Each structure stands twice: as C-alpha cells, then as structure tokens.
GROMACS .gro file of C-alpha atoms in nm:
model
  410
    1MET     CA    1  10.393  12.929   9.682
    2ILE     CA    2  10.310  13.185   9.900
    3ILE     CA    3  10.026  12.983  10.146
    4SER     CA    4  10.334  12.730  10.181
    5LEU     CA    5  10.580  12.997  10.257
    6GLU     CA    6  10.364  13.119  10.538
    7ARG     CA    7  10.309  12.724  10.654
    8ARG     CA    8  10.669  12.712  10.650
    9TYR     CA    9  10.780  13.024  10.884
   10GLN     CA   10  10.484  12.915  11.152
   11ASP     CA   11  10.620  12.609  11.140
   12ARG     CA   12  10.964  12.712  11.227
   13LEU     CA   13  10.798  13.006  11.458
   14GLU     CA   14  10.623  12.771  11.652
   15GLU     CA   15  10.931  12.489  11.669
   16PHE     CA   16  11.177  12.786  11.798
   17SER     CA   17  10.882  12.852  12.094
   18ALA     CA   18  10.840  12.523  12.184
   19ARG     CA   19  11.244  12.477  12.274
   20HIS     CA   20  11.297  12.869  12.383
   21VAL     CA   21  10.964  12.934  12.610
   22PHE     CA   22  11.080  13.142  12.877
   23LEU     CA   23  11.301  13.357  12.612
   24VAL     CA   24  10.992  13.373  12.394
   25ASP     CA   25  10.792  13.500  12.768
   26LEU     CA   26  11.005  13.713  12.835
   27ALA     CA   27  10.982  13.878  12.500
   28MET     CA   28  10.622  13.943  12.544
   29VAL     CA   29  10.651  14.070  12.876
   30LEU     CA   30  10.931  14.380  12.767
   31ALA     CA   31  10.706  14.408  12.452
   32LEU     CA   32  10.412  14.472  12.654
   33MET     CA   33  10.581  14.668  12.885
   34GLY     CA   34  10.664  14.899  12.592
   35CYS     CA   35  10.317  14.955  12.518
   36THR     CA   36  10.155  15.023  12.891
   37ALA     CA   37  10.449  15.281  12.928
   38LEU     CA   38  10.327  15.443  12.605
   39GLY     CA   39   9.997  15.392  12.731
   40ALA     CA   40  10.105  15.594  12.997
   41THR     CA   41  10.142  15.884  12.812
   42LEU     CA   42   9.815  15.883  12.643
   43THR     CA   43   9.579  16.132  12.749
   44MET     CA   44   9.199  16.348  12.597
   45PRO     CA   45   9.298  16.644  12.398
   46GLY     CA   46   9.379  16.927  12.600
   47ALA     CA   47   9.450  16.703  12.969
   48GLY     CA   48   9.775  16.665  13.158
   49PRO     CA   49   9.874  16.269  13.200
   50PRO     CA   50   9.805  16.182  13.556
   51ASP     CA   51  10.070  16.218  13.814
   52HIS     CA   52  10.130  15.878  13.945
   53ASP     CA   53  10.414  15.775  13.706
   54GLU     CA   54  10.610  15.594  13.983
   55THR     CA   55  10.290  15.372  14.138
   56THR     CA   56  10.149  15.339  13.780
   57ALA     CA   57  10.533  15.185  13.680
   58ALA     CA   58  10.544  14.980  13.943
   59VAL     CA   59  10.157  14.884  13.924
   60MET     CA   60  10.155  14.824  13.549
   61GLY     CA   61  10.480  14.589  13.543
   62VAL     CA   62  10.341  14.361  13.743
   63ALA     CA   63  10.019  14.317  13.574
   64CYS     CA   64  10.326  14.254  13.270
   65LEU     CA   65  10.586  14.023  13.474
   66VAL     CA   66  10.305  13.825  13.610
   67LEU     CA   67  10.213  13.659  13.240
   68LEU     CA   68  10.538  13.517  13.289
   69LYS     CA   69  10.324  13.241  13.495
   70HIS     CA   70  10.034  13.228  13.218
   71ARG     CA   71  10.150  12.885  13.118
   72THR     CA   72  10.105  12.699  13.476
   73HIS     CA   73   9.882  12.920  13.599
   74PRO     CA   74   9.609  13.143  13.380
   75ARG     CA   75   9.350  13.187  13.582
   76THR     CA   76   9.606  13.356  13.868
   77THR     CA   77   9.749  13.563  13.592
   78VAL     CA   78   9.397  13.719  13.523
   79VAL     CA   79   9.329  13.806  13.807
   80VAL     CA   80   9.614  13.972  13.846
   81ALA     CA   81   9.682  14.158  13.556
   82GLY     CA   82   9.273  14.236  13.606
   83ALA     CA   83   9.378  14.422  13.923
   84CYS     CA   84   9.701  14.591  13.845
   85THR     CA   85   9.450  14.741  13.488
   86VAL     CA   86   9.196  14.874  13.721
   87THR     CA   87   9.407  15.031  13.932
   88ALA     CA   88   9.540  15.241  13.702
   89VAL     CA   89   9.278  15.332  13.522
   90GLY     CA   90   9.092  15.376  13.842
   91LEU     CA   91   9.465  15.632  13.853
   92GLY     CA   92   9.310  15.829  13.630
   93TYR     CA   93   9.487  15.681  13.297
   94LEU     CA   94   9.281  15.682  12.969
   95VAL     CA   95   9.192  15.308  12.826
   96THR     CA   96   9.344  15.290  12.550
   97PRO     CA   97   9.424  14.923  12.385
   98LEU     CA   98   9.822  15.007  12.439
   99LEU     CA   99   9.750  15.023  12.892
  100LEU     CA  100   9.471  14.688  12.783
  101ALA     CA  101   9.752  14.509  12.665
  102PRO     CA  102   9.817  14.314  12.932
  103VAL     CA  103   9.510  14.205  13.063
  104MET     CA  104   9.444  14.137  12.682
  105ALA     CA  105   9.728  13.910  12.652
  106ALA     CA  106   9.542  13.708  13.009
  107LEU     CA  107   9.283  13.668  12.857
  108TYR     CA  108   9.409  13.499  12.565
  109TRP     CA  109   9.583  13.247  12.700
  110LEU     CA  110   9.314  13.231  12.959
  111ALA     CA  111   9.107  13.108  12.624
  112ALA     CA  112   9.392  12.914  12.466
  113LEU     CA  113   9.440  12.693  12.738
  114THR     CA  114   9.143  12.666  13.002
  115ASP     CA  115   8.876  12.489  13.005
  116ARG     CA  116   8.456  12.702  12.891
  117ARG     CA  117   8.371  12.719  13.172
  118SER     CA  118   8.695  12.923  13.334
  119THR     CA  119   8.695  13.128  13.031
  120ARG     CA  120   8.370  13.243  13.144
  121ILE     CA  121   8.367  13.362  13.460
  122HIS     CA  122   8.657  13.499  13.475
  123GLY     CA  123   8.653  13.676  13.140
  124LEU     CA  124   8.310  13.795  13.190
  125ILE     CA  125   8.464  13.933  13.570
  126THR     CA  126   8.752  14.073  13.474
  127LEU     CA  127   8.598  14.280  13.151
  128PHE     CA  128   8.273  14.374  13.410
  129ALA     CA  129   8.580  14.547  13.632
  130VAL     CA  130   8.789  14.678  13.383
  131THR     CA  131   8.476  14.865  13.222
  132LEU     CA  132   8.286  14.979  13.547
  133ALA     CA  133   8.633  15.123  13.605
  134ALA     CA  134   8.617  15.339  13.234
  135VAL     CA  135   8.287  15.422  13.322
  136PHE     CA  136   8.364  15.619  13.603
  137SER     CA  137   8.747  15.716  13.536
  138GLY     CA  138   8.787  16.079  13.511
  139SER     CA  139   9.033  16.046  13.240
  140MET     CA  140   8.690  15.943  12.970
  141ASN     CA  141   8.494  16.253  13.170
  142HIS     CA  142   8.476  16.424  12.803
  143VAL     CA  143   8.312  16.013  12.623
  144SER     CA  144   7.966  15.949  12.631
  145LEU     CA  145   7.888  15.623  12.837
  146LEU     CA  146   7.821  15.430  12.543
  147LEU     CA  147   8.172  15.515  12.438
  148ARG     CA  148   8.289  15.463  12.704
  149THR     CA  149   8.119  15.123  12.780
  150ILE     CA  150   8.187  15.034  12.411
  151GLY     CA  151   8.549  15.055  12.369
  152PRO     CA  152   8.680  14.808  12.712
  153VAL     CA  153   8.435  14.570  12.642
  154PHE     CA  154   8.514  14.557  12.232
  155TRP     CA  155   8.931  14.554  12.350
  156LEU     CA  156   8.855  14.264  12.602
  157MET     CA  157   8.624  14.006  12.398
  158LEU     CA  158   8.908  13.991  12.063
  159PRO     CA  159   9.152  13.817  12.299
  160LEU     CA  160   8.863  13.601  12.445
  161ALA     CA  161   8.758  13.514  12.090
  162ALA     CA  162   9.122  13.475  11.967
  163GLY     CA  163   9.232  13.219  12.268
  164LYS     CA  164   8.915  13.032  12.164
  165MET     CA  165   8.970  12.983  11.788
  166THR     CA  166   9.367  12.926  11.861
  167GLN     CA  167   9.239  12.630  12.107
  168LEU     CA  168   8.983  12.473  11.896
  169ARG     CA  169   9.226  12.466  11.626
  170ARG     CA  170   9.468  12.269  11.874
  171ALA     CA  171   9.194  12.071  11.877
  172TYR     CA  172   9.150  11.981  11.494
  173LEU     CA  173   9.517  11.953  11.422
  174ARG     CA  174   9.551  11.695  11.777
  175SER     CA  175   9.174  11.475  11.623
  176VAL     CA  176   9.387  11.538  11.237
  177GLN     CA  177   9.679  11.353  11.373
  178ALA     CA  178   9.516  11.097  11.558
  179ARG     CA  179   9.333  10.917  11.286
  180ALA     CA  180   9.654  10.934  11.077
  181GLU     CA  181   9.874  10.747  11.385
  182ARG     CA  182   9.530  10.540  11.327
  183ALA     CA  183   9.485  10.533  10.943
  184GLU     CA  184   9.893  10.391  10.986
  185ARG     CA  185   9.872  10.155  11.204
  186THR     CA  186   9.542  10.014  11.027
  187ARG     CA  187   9.758   9.978  10.717
  188GLU     CA  188  10.020   9.820  10.907
  189GLU     CA  189   9.809   9.479  11.030
  190GLU     CA  190   9.596   9.529  10.679
  191ALA     CA  191   9.909   9.424  10.554
  192ARG     CA  192  10.041   9.217  10.802
  193LEU     CA  193   9.717   9.031  10.742
  194ARG     CA  194   9.763   9.060  10.398
  195VAL     CA  195  10.144   8.898  10.471
  196THR     CA  196  10.009   8.610  10.686
  197GLU     CA  197   9.750   8.501  10.411
  198GLU     CA  198   9.970   8.545  10.189
  199ARG     CA  199  10.242   8.298  10.370
  200VAL     CA  200   9.921   8.010  10.462
  201ARG     CA  201   9.806   8.071  10.013
  202ILE     CA  202  10.150   7.949   9.969
  203ALA     CA  203  10.246   7.685  10.242
  204ARG     CA  204   9.907   7.503  10.147
  205GLU     CA  205   9.957   7.575   9.743
  206LEU     CA  206  10.338   7.409   9.885
  207HIS     CA  207  10.146   7.115  10.098
  208ASP     CA  208   9.966   6.993   9.788
  209VAL     CA  209  10.229   7.051   9.536
  210VAL     CA  210  10.435   6.840   9.745
  211ALA     CA  211  10.242   6.621   9.911
  212HIS     CA  212  10.076   6.489   9.508
  213HIS     CA  213  10.389   6.434   9.377
  214MET     CA  214  10.578   6.300   9.637
  215ALA     CA  215  10.320   6.051   9.710
  216LEU     CA  216  10.317   5.943   9.317
  217ALA     CA  217  10.679   5.941   9.350
  218ASN     CA  218  10.704   5.707   9.635
  219ALA     CA  219  10.434   5.458   9.421
  220GLN     CA  220  10.583   5.430   9.141
  221ALA     CA  221  10.903   5.369   9.256
  222GLY     CA  222  10.779   5.118   9.448
  223THR     CA  223  10.558   4.930   9.215
  224ALA     CA  224  10.866   4.950   8.934
  225ALA     CA  225  11.104   4.826   9.228
  226HIS     CA  226  10.837   4.472   9.270
  227LEU     CA  227  10.804   4.474   8.918
  228ALA     CA  228  11.184   4.496   8.818
  229LEU     CA  229  11.255   4.111   8.811
  230THR     CA  230  10.902   3.964   8.645
  231SER     CA  231  10.801   4.248   8.485
  232PRO     CA  232  11.094   4.449   8.333
  233GLU     CA  233  10.916   4.604   8.019
  234GLN     CA  234  10.663   4.764   8.285
  235SER     CA  235  10.889   4.820   8.547
  236ARG     CA  236  11.109   5.076   8.279
  237LYS     CA  237  10.737   5.220   8.121
  238ILE     CA  238  10.731   5.261   8.537
  239LEU     CA  239  11.019   5.493   8.545
  240THR     CA  240  10.975   5.640   8.273
  241ASP     CA  241  10.644   5.811   8.423
  242LEU     CA  242  10.780   5.811   8.731
  243THR     CA  243  11.046   6.110   8.588
  244GLY     CA  244  10.759   6.280   8.441
  245THR     CA  245  10.581   6.261   8.813
  246THR     CA  246  10.918   6.446   8.889
  247SER     CA  247  10.946   6.638   8.660
  248SER     CA  248  10.602   6.836   8.645
  249ALA     CA  249  10.712   6.868   8.999
  250LEU     CA  250  10.975   7.070   8.993
  251ARG     CA  251  10.781   7.296   8.724
  252GLU     CA  252  10.479   7.383   8.998
  253LEU     CA  253  10.752   7.399   9.292
  254LYS     CA  254  10.947   7.622   9.031
  255ALA     CA  255  10.594   7.821   9.008
  256THR     CA  256  10.472   7.813   9.327
  257LEU     CA  257  10.795   7.969   9.496
  258GLY     CA  258  10.836   8.235   9.206
  259LEU     CA  259  10.592   8.397   9.361
  260LEU     CA  260  10.844   8.492   9.661
  261ARG     CA  261  10.974   8.680   9.353
  262ASP     CA  262  10.968   8.976   9.176
  263ASP     CA  263  10.833   8.958   8.848
  264ASP     CA  264  10.785   9.255   8.777
  265ALA     CA  265  11.129   9.293   8.727
  266PRO     CA  266  11.206   9.366   8.338
  267GLY     CA  267  11.323   9.044   8.180
  268SER     CA  268  11.202   8.854   8.466
  269PRO     CA  269  11.047   8.491   8.301
  270GLY     CA  270  10.656   8.494   8.345
  271LEU     CA  271  10.500   8.297   8.600
  272GLU     CA  272  10.275   7.940   8.450
  273PRO     CA  273   9.929   7.951   8.418
  274SER     CA  274   9.751   7.798   8.715
  275PRO     CA  275   9.623   7.450   8.632
  276GLY     CA  276   9.212   7.358   8.609
  277LEU     CA  277   9.033   7.118   8.523
  278ALA     CA  278   9.173   7.071   8.175
  279ARG     CA  279   9.432   6.880   8.341
  280LEU     CA  280   9.276   6.589   8.505
  281PRO     CA  281   9.387   6.385   8.256
  282GLU     CA  282   9.768   6.401   8.317
  283LEU     CA  283   9.686   6.317   8.691
  284VAL     CA  284   9.485   6.024   8.625
  285SER     CA  285   9.755   5.913   8.338
  286ALA     CA  286  10.001   5.983   8.671
  287CYS     CA  287   9.793   5.806   8.896
  288GLN     CA  288   9.779   5.477   8.658
  289SER     CA  289  10.119   5.505   8.717
  290ALA     CA  290  10.156   5.541   9.005
  291GLY     CA  291   9.896   5.204   9.046
  292LEU     CA  292   9.557   5.337   9.105
  293LYS     CA  293   9.304   5.323   8.847
  294VAL     CA  294   9.116   5.642   8.831
  295THR     CA  295   8.734   5.754   8.610
  296VAL     CA  296   8.630   6.084   8.547
  297THR     CA  297   8.284   6.109   8.506
  298THR     CA  298   8.108   6.471   8.398
  299ALA     CA  299   7.717   6.541   8.420
  300GLY     CA  300   7.570   6.811   8.289
  301GLU     CA  301   7.663   7.107   8.035
  302PRO     CA  302   8.048   7.151   8.125
  303GLN     CA  303   8.066   7.557   8.190
  304PRO     CA  304   8.349   7.792   8.208
  305LEU     CA  305   8.475   7.814   8.540
  306SER     CA  306   8.712   8.144   8.725
  307PRO     CA  307   9.090   8.050   8.724
  308GLY     CA  308   9.022   8.076   9.077
  309VAL     CA  309   8.754   7.840   9.172
  310ASP     CA  310   8.933   7.650   8.835
  311LEU     CA  311   9.252   7.584   8.974
  312THR     CA  312   9.071   7.506   9.357
  313ALA     CA  313   8.849   7.240   9.180
  314TYR     CA  314   9.182   7.099   9.069
  315ARG     CA  315   9.375   7.094   9.377
  316ILE     CA  316   9.083   6.925   9.535
  317VAL     CA  317   9.056   6.639   9.297
  318GLN     CA  318   9.463   6.637   9.317
  319GLU     CA  319   9.438   6.609   9.685
  320ALA     CA  320   9.175   6.355   9.753
  321LEU     CA  321   9.321   6.143   9.487
  322THR     CA  322   9.672   6.177   9.694
  323ASN     CA  323   9.519   6.046  10.029
  324VAL     CA  324   9.373   5.803   9.822
  325THR     CA  325   9.707   5.688   9.734
  326LYS     CA  326   9.919   5.757  10.058
  327HIS     CA  327   9.575   5.614  10.282
  328ALA     CA  328   9.398   5.395  10.062
  329THR     CA  329   9.448   5.017   9.992
  330ALA     CA  330   9.190   5.033   9.664
  331GLU     CA  331   9.329   5.033   9.346
  332ALA     CA  332   9.058   5.207   9.154
  333ALA     CA  333   8.899   5.627   9.192
  334ARG     CA  334   8.586   5.758   9.106
  335VAL     CA  335   8.567   6.152   8.978
  336LEU     CA  336   8.239   6.271   8.965
  337LEU     CA  337   8.171   6.724   8.851
  338THR     CA  338   7.834   6.728   8.811
  339TYR     CA  339   7.777   7.082   8.678
  340THR     CA  340   7.385   7.203   8.823
  341GLY     CA  341   7.298   7.568   8.789
  342SER     CA  342   7.554   7.825   8.921
  343ARG     CA  343   7.765   7.548   9.142
  344LEU     CA  344   8.059   7.266   9.072
  345LEU     CA  345   7.964   6.922   9.259
  346ILE     CA  346   8.268   6.683   9.324
  347THR     CA  347   8.237   6.362   9.436
  348VAL     CA  348   8.620   6.137   9.434
  349SER     CA  349   8.539   5.820   9.633
  350ASN     CA  350   8.701   5.450   9.664
  351ASP     CA  351   8.584   5.158   9.846
  352GLY     CA  352   8.925   5.047   9.922
  353PRO     CA  353   9.003   5.027  10.321
  354SER     CA  354   9.211   5.226  10.468
  355LYS     CA  355   9.596   5.174  10.535
  356PRO     CA  356   9.656   5.034  10.889
  357GLU     CA  357   9.897   5.415  10.961
  358ALA     CA  358   9.621   5.645  10.833
  359ALA     CA  359   9.468   5.573  11.177
  360ARG     CA  360   9.707   5.800  11.265
  361GLY     CA  361   9.523   6.087  11.157
  362ARG     CA  362   9.559   6.241  10.786
  363GLY     CA  363   9.819   6.526  10.799
  364PHE     CA  364   9.663   6.837  10.676
  365GLY     CA  365   9.513   6.725  10.347
  366VAL     CA  366   9.132   6.729  10.440
  367THR     CA  367   9.170   7.070  10.665
  368GLY     CA  368   9.411   7.182  10.336
  369MET     CA  369   9.108   7.099  10.086
  370ARG     CA  370   8.825   7.295  10.344
  371GLU     CA  371   9.026   7.590  10.319
  372ARG     CA  372   9.048   7.622   9.948
  373ALA     CA  373   8.683   7.560   9.904
  374LEU     CA  374   8.568   7.799  10.187
  375SER     CA  375   8.831   8.082  10.033
  376ILE     CA  376   8.612   8.099   9.779
  377GLY     CA  377   8.243   8.060   9.924
  378GLY     CA  378   8.206   7.700   9.812
  379GLU     CA  379   8.213   7.369  10.094
  380LEU     CA  380   8.351   7.066  10.124
  381CYS     CA  381   8.227   6.719  10.329
  382ALA     CA  382   8.494   6.410  10.398
  383GLY     CA  383   8.434   6.129  10.552
  384PRO     CA  384   8.409   5.657  10.514
  385ARG     CA  385   8.114   5.555  10.332
  386PRO     CA  386   7.887   5.350  10.476
  387GLN     CA  387   7.931   5.102  10.277
  388GLY     CA  388   8.385   5.110  10.273
  389GLY     CA  389   8.636   5.291  10.167
  390PHE     CA  390   8.636   5.714  10.175
  391GLU     CA  391   8.480   5.959  10.038
  392VAL     CA  392   8.483   6.337   9.994
  393THR     CA  393   8.261   6.593   9.840
  394THR     CA  394   8.255   6.954   9.773
  395ALA     CA  395   7.995   7.180   9.639
  396LEU     CA  396   8.236   7.484   9.478
  397PRO     CA  397   8.012   7.848   9.297
  398LEU     CA  398   8.094   7.881   8.957
  399GLN     CA  399   8.243   8.233   9.024
  400PRO     CA  400   8.334   8.270   9.359
  401SER     CA  401   8.102   8.470   9.595
  402VAL     CA  402   8.370   8.590   9.831
  403HIS     CA  403   8.716   8.727   9.829
  404LEU     CA  404   8.990   8.496   9.683
  405ALA     CA  405   9.234   8.408   9.913
  406GLU     CA  406   9.435   8.203   9.642
  407GLY     CA  407   9.574   8.554   9.484
  408THR     CA  408   9.473   8.463   9.106
  409PRO     CA  409   9.295   8.644   9.004
  410ALA     CA  410   8.851   8.613   8.958
   0.00000   0.00000   0.00000
C-alpha cells in the first residue's frame, strides 16, 4: 500500500513537472539561491566571512540562473556553474554542500541528459577545478589536505552518480514501454490471424455443406421430374428423400452458423456433434437417391480417429462424391478406406467421363479438400485416372500432427 501511494505521488509529480517546466525550473533556481546565500555565511570556527558579499552574490546568482538552460544546454550550464563556484571558493568562501549546490545540480543534469563521454569530460574537469580551488583556498587553512580533497570530490561525485542512475532508469522504462507496445501489436496481429483462420474455416465448412446438399437436391429433383410420368412411386420416394436432404442441409447450416454466435450464454442450445465417418451410410443413401450408386470398402483394422481427423475424412469423402454428382456422368462411385499403421488412406474414384461444363473448372472443391488434409498433417492428390474417370486420394494421420485449423478438439 505504501509503495503504491509513493508511486502514485511520484507519477503526479512527474506529470506536473512535464506540464509546468518553467515553473519547476524557476522554483529550483530560487531554492539554490537560498542555499548559496546561506552557504556564503558559513565559516570555520573563529574566522569571519570574506568581505566580498556583492561580488559573491552576483557570481553565485549567475551560477543559479544559468540552470534555467540546463535542459537544452547541459554542458554550457556545467561550465558556467563550475566557473562561478571556483571563483567563489577562490574569494575565500568555505567549501560546503550549500555553496556547491548550483554546480552539483548542473552535474546531475549533465549526467542525466548527456552521453557518457560528455559526462566524463565535463564532469571530471569541473571536479578537478573545484577540488584544486578548495586545496588552495585560504578558508580551509586549518583543514588537512586530505579533507580538503575528499570533501569536494565526494559532494561532486554524488550528483554524477545520481544523474547516471536517472538516465539508466529512464532508458529501462522506455524499453519496458517499447516491449509492451510490441507485445500489444503482436497480440493484435495474432487476433487478426485467428479471425482470418476462423473465417476461412467457416467458409470452407459452408462450401462443403451447401455444395453437397444442393448438388444432391438438384440431382434428386431432376431424377424425380424425369420419372414423374413413367414411375410415379419411385418419383414419390425420391421426393421424400429430397425432403430429408434439405432437412439435413438446414441442420448442418444451423450447426455451422451457430459457431458465429455466443454459445457460452446461459440457456443457449449446444451445437450438434461434428459429422464423421460414422455417418457414411447416410451419405451413401443420399447419393443413391440422386442416382449415384456408392460402394464403401474398408481394408485393415479400423482404428479410432480424433474428432478433427474424423471430420476431415468425412468432408473429403462428401466433397469427392459431390464432385462426381456435379461434374461426372458416372452412375457409380467407389470409396476405399484403408487403415495402415498410423494413417488412414481414402480413395474415391469413378469411371464416368466428365460433363462438358466440367471443363470450365471444378471451383473450390479440390482446393478445399487439399486444405483440409494439409491442416491436420495429411496430403491429397486429385486428378483423372489413366483408364478414365476421376480419382481423389488422401492420406490422413489417425491423430493430427499439427494444430487443427478446423477448431475441433484433438
């Protein structure tokens, strides 16, 4: 508590000093004039003061007034204050801290405001000159040579050390402030990066959901319209499946868009679990109702997947089958899941030729699948098969090897 109060008062004092620089400097000069006036009256026991009152007052007045320029001309201030102090000592006045107050203040500001070289040169010259004047001063004849030397050296070294400590403290505070500003910028950049990654993730999720269900709905509606006259029962069944497709699309859209809301609010409904390979039968059924027969084959011993890898595997299969529905004339597709060691190999292929409009490009489907695979340390290849058709092959780790871009827990 005491330290906090001291720091608060110190901050207020520094703030006042920064706003009223001239008033602070003027108060300091007046205080130093009082010190020198009092110091000029001090003498050794049994001795009287020198008879140079007017000259000493003028000289020490100059030594004090020159301190008004200590912020802009610290070197000149030290030279003038030092010369005036040497003159006063040479006139026979006793060397005391009160008489040395102006030159001590000048040395303090010299050390606090200038570089080390200037402090050494001007400080040592001033110290040597004042000490030499004290040694030969008649006011200190009854004092040993050692005391004549030690006294001025001690009193003049003190402000030099204090000024240098002030300079180091200011440099430290500036470095701390610079580090804080740099850390703040880093936090802002990291926050922007996280927002960008989240936007990309949600955009990719929306693309997969909308593209898949809209493609299936379009294919189901077209098939139902084609069979409406020749096979009403089958057409009715496809329309029923179309209702399930749109309902599933709405559910997944709601779950995805729910990520943009504050789900931590009290009473807010929780989001549905992310889809995984366990929902492949639903995906296969939806594709079959759109006229695409899908065969799923599993090789190796199935192993548990982390939620992020499970979602990535499902979305890649979903997007690959969506591309078959949209861009190929195939009536069948094959999905092969191979568990080998610590990786899951997924192959989605078809034998049908591409539709004419597919030559204009496949949109963002393949790019999105590749980004999903790379986000968890996997890899993906997609391209035409030599014997015809198209094939998507991806290798995913059973546990993600890098930070998930999907935002799902590992």
